[in-house]
mmCIF file of C-alpha atoms and ligand atoms in Angstrom:
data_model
loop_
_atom_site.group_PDB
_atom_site.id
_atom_site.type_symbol
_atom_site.label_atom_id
_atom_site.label_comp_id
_atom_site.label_asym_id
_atom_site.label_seq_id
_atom_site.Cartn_x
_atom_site.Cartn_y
_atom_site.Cartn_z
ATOM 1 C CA UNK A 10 0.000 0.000 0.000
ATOM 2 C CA UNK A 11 1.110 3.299 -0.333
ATOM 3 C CA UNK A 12 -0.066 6.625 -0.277
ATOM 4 C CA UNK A 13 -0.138 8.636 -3.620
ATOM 5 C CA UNK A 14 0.466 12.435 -4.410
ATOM 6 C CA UNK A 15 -2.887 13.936 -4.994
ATOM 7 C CA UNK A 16 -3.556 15.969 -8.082
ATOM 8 C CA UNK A 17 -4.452 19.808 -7.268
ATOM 9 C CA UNK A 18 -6.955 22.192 -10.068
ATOM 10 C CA UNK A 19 -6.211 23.387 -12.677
ATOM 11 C CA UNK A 20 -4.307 20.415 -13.540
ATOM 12 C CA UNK A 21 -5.923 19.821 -17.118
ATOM 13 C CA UNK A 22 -5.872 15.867 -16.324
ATOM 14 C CA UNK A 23 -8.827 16.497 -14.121
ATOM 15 C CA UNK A 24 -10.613 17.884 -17.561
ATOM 16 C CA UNK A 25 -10.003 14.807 -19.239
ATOM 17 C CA UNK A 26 -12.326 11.740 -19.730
ATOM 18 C CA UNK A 27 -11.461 8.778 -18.527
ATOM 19 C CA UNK A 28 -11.231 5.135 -20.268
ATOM 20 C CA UNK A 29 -13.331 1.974 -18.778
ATOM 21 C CA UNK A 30 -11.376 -0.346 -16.530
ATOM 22 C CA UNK A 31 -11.410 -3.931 -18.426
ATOM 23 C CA UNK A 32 -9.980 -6.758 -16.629
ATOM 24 C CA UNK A 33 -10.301 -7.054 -12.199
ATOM 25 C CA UNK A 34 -6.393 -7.413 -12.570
ATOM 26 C CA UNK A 35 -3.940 -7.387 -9.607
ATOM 27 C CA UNK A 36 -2.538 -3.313 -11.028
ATOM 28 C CA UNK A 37 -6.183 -2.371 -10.878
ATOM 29 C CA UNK A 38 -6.907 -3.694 -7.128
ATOM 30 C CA UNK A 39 -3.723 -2.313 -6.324
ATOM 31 C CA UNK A 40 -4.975 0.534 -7.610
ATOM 32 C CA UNK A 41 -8.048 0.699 -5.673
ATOM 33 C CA UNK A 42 -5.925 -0.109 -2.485
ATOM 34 C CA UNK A 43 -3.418 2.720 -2.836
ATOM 35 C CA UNK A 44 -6.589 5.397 -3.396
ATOM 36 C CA UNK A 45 -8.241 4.382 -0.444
ATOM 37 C CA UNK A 46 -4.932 4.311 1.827
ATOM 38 C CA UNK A 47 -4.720 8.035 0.603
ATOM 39 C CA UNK A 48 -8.377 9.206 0.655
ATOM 40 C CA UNK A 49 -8.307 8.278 4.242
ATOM 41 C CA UNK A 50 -4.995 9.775 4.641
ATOM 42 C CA UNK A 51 -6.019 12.937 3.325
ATOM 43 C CA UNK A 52 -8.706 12.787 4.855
ATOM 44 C CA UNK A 53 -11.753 12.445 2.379
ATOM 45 C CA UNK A 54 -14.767 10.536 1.799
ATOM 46 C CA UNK A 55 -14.096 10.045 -1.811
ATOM 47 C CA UNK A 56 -11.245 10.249 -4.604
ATOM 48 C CA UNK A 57 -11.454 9.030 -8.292
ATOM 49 C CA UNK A 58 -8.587 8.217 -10.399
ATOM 50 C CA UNK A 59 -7.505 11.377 -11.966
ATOM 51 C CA UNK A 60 -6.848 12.906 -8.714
ATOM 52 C CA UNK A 61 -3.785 10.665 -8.514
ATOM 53 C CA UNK A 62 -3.243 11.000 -12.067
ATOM 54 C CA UNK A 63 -4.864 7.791 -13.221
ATOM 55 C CA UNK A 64 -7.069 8.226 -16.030
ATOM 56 C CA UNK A 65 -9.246 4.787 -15.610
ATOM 57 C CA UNK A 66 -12.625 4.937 -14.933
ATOM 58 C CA UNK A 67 -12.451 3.832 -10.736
ATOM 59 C CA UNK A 68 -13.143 5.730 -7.920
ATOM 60 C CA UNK A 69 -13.430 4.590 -3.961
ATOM 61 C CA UNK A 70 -15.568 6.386 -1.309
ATOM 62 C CA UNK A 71 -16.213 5.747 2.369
ATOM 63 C CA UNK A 72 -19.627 7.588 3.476
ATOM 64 C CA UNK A 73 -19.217 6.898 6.885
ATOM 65 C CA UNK A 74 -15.839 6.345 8.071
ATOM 66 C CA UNK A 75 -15.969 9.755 9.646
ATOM 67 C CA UNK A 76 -19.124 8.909 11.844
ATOM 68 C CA UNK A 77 -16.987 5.750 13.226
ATOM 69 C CA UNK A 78 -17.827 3.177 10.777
ATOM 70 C CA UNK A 79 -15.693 2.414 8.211
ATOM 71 C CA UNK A 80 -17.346 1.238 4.609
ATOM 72 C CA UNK A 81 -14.910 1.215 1.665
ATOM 73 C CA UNK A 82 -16.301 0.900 -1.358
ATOM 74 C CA UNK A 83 -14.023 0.201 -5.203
ATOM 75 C CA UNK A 84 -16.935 1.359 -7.657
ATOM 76 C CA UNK A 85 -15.200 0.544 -11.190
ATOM 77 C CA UNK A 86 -17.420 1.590 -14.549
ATOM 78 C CA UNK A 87 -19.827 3.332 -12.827
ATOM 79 C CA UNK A 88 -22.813 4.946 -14.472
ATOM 80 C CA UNK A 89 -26.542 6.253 -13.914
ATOM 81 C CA UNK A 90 -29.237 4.607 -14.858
ATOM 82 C CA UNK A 91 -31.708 6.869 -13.205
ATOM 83 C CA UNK A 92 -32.061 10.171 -11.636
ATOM 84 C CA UNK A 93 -34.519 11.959 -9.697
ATOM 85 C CA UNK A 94 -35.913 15.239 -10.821
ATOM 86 C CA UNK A 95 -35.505 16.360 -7.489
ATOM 87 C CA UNK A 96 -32.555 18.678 -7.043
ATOM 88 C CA UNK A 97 -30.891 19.310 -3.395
ATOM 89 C CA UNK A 98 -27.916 21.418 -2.647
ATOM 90 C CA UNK A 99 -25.007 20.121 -0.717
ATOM 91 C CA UNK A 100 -21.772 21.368 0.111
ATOM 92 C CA UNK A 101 -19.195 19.938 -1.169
ATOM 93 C CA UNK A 102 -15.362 19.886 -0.736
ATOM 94 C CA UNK A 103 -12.846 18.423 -3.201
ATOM 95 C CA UNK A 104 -9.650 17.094 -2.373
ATOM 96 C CA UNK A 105 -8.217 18.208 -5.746
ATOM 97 C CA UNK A 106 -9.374 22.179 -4.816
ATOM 98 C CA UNK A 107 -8.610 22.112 -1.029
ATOM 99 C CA UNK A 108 -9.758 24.534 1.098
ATOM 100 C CA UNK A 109 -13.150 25.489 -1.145
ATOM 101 C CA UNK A 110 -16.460 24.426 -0.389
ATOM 102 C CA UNK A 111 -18.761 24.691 -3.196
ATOM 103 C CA UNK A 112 -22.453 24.280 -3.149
ATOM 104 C CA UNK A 113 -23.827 22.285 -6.104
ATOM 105 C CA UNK A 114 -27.303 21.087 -7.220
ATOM 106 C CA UNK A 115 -27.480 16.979 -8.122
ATOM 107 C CA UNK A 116 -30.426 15.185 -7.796
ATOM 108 C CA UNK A 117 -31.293 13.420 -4.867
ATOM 109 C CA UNK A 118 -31.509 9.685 -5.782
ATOM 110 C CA UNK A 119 -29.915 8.391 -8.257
ATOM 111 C CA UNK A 120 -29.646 4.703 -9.656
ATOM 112 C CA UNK A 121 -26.001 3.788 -9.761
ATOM 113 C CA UNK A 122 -24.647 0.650 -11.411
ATOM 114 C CA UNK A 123 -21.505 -0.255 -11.487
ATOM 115 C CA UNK A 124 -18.607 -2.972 -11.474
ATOM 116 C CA UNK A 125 -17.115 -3.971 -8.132
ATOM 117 C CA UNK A 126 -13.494 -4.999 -7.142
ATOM 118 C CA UNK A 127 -14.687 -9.232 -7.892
ATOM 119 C CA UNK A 128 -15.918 -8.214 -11.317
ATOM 120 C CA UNK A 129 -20.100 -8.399 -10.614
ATOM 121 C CA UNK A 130 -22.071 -5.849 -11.957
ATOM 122 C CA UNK A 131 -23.740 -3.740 -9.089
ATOM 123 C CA UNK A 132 -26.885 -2.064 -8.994
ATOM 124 C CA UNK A 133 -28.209 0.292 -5.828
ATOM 125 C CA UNK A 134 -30.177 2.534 -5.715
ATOM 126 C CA UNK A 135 -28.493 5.878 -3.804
ATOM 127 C CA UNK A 136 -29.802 9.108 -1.737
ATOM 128 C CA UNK A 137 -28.223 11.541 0.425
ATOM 129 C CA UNK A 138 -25.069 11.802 0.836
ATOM 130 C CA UNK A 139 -23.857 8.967 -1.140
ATOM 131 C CA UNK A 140 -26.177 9.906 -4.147
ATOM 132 C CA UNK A 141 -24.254 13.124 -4.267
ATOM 133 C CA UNK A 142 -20.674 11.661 -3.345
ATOM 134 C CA UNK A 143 -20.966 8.927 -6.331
ATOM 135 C CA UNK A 144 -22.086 11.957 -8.712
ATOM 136 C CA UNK A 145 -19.335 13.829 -7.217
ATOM 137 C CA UNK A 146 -16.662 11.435 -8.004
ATOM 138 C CA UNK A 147 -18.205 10.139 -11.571
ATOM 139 C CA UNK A 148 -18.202 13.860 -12.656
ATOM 140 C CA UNK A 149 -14.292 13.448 -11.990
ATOM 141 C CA UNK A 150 -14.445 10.146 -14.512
ATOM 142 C CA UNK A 151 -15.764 12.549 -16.893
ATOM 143 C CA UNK A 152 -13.015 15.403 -16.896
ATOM 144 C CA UNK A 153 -15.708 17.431 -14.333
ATOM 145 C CA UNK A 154 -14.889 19.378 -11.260
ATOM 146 C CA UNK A 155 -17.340 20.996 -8.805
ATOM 147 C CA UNK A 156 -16.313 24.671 -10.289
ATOM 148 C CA UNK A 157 -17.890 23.817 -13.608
ATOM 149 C CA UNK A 158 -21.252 23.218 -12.134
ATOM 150 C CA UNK A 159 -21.844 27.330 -10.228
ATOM 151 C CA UNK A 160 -23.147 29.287 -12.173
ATOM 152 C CA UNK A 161 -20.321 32.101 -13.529
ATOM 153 C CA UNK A 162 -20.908 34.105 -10.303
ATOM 154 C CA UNK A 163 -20.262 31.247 -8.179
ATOM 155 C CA UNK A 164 -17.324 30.155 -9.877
ATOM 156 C CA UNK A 165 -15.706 33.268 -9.848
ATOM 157 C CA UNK A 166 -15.962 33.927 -6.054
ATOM 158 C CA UNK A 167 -14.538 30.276 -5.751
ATOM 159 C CA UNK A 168 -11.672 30.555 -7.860
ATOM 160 C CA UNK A 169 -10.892 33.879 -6.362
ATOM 161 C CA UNK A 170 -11.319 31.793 -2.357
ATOM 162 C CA UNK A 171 -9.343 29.223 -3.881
ATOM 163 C CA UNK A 172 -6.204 31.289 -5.276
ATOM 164 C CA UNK A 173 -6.231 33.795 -2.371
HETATM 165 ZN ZN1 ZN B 17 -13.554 15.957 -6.038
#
């Protein structure tokens, strides 16, 4: 296991799109171990592959490691199948912009399917918190970052928190 240098904005890999993960192999769950050794390290409750420079589509979370109850999750391909129309605004912090919170609108229940870590194909349906953290991180999957979803205004008084 170790613990990998985390990839800051505006690096322009984390506006790139990422390619699907084929074969479970030993690199990727080494992969998955090493991001989740440094998502707790840092500490976060999320981190997909660009922000240590990998451009695969993988990310890990853990929605409630911080409340005393550790649940690490490898969520490899990962897509929506559904999404509420419901919006709800959360606040949300990015280990790739430290320091900035950001609040962003995602629907509140989404249907997530994706491939886990022994090569089944998941399907759960999310809300809360972990329907926004799994949008969260597959925006990252898709060369998007919390900044590109305020509206100009927002954005603006972010950057300017975030390079002050
Ligand atoms: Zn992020």
């Amino acid at each position: 296991m170790s613990i990998l240098p985390i990839v800051t904005w505006p690096d322009p890999r984390l506006s790139e799109m990422c390619t699907p993960v084929g074969q479970v192999t030993s690199a990727i769950r080494q992969q998955a171990e090493d991001m989740l050794e440094t998502m707790y390290d840092a500490p976060g409750r999320g981190l997909a592959a660009p922000q240590v420079g990998v451009m695969n589509r993988l990310f890990v979370t853990d929605f409630t490691w911080k409340d005393g109850q550790p649940d690490p999750q490898v969520f490899l391909n990962p897509e929506i199948l559904d999404a509420s129309s419901t919006l709800v605004e959360t606040d949300e912090g990015c280990l790739s912009i430290p320091g900035v919170t950001t609040r962003v609108a995602r629907p509140d229940r989404v249907h997530f399917v994706w491939t886990s870590l022994d090569g089944a194909r998941v399907s759960q349906v999310l809300t809360g918190f972990a329907a926004a953290c799994v949008q969260h991180e597959l925006d990252h999957l898709n060369g998007i970052v919390t900044l590109d979803r305020l509206s100009p205004e927002d954005r603006a008084r972010a950057e300017e928190a975030y390079s002050a």
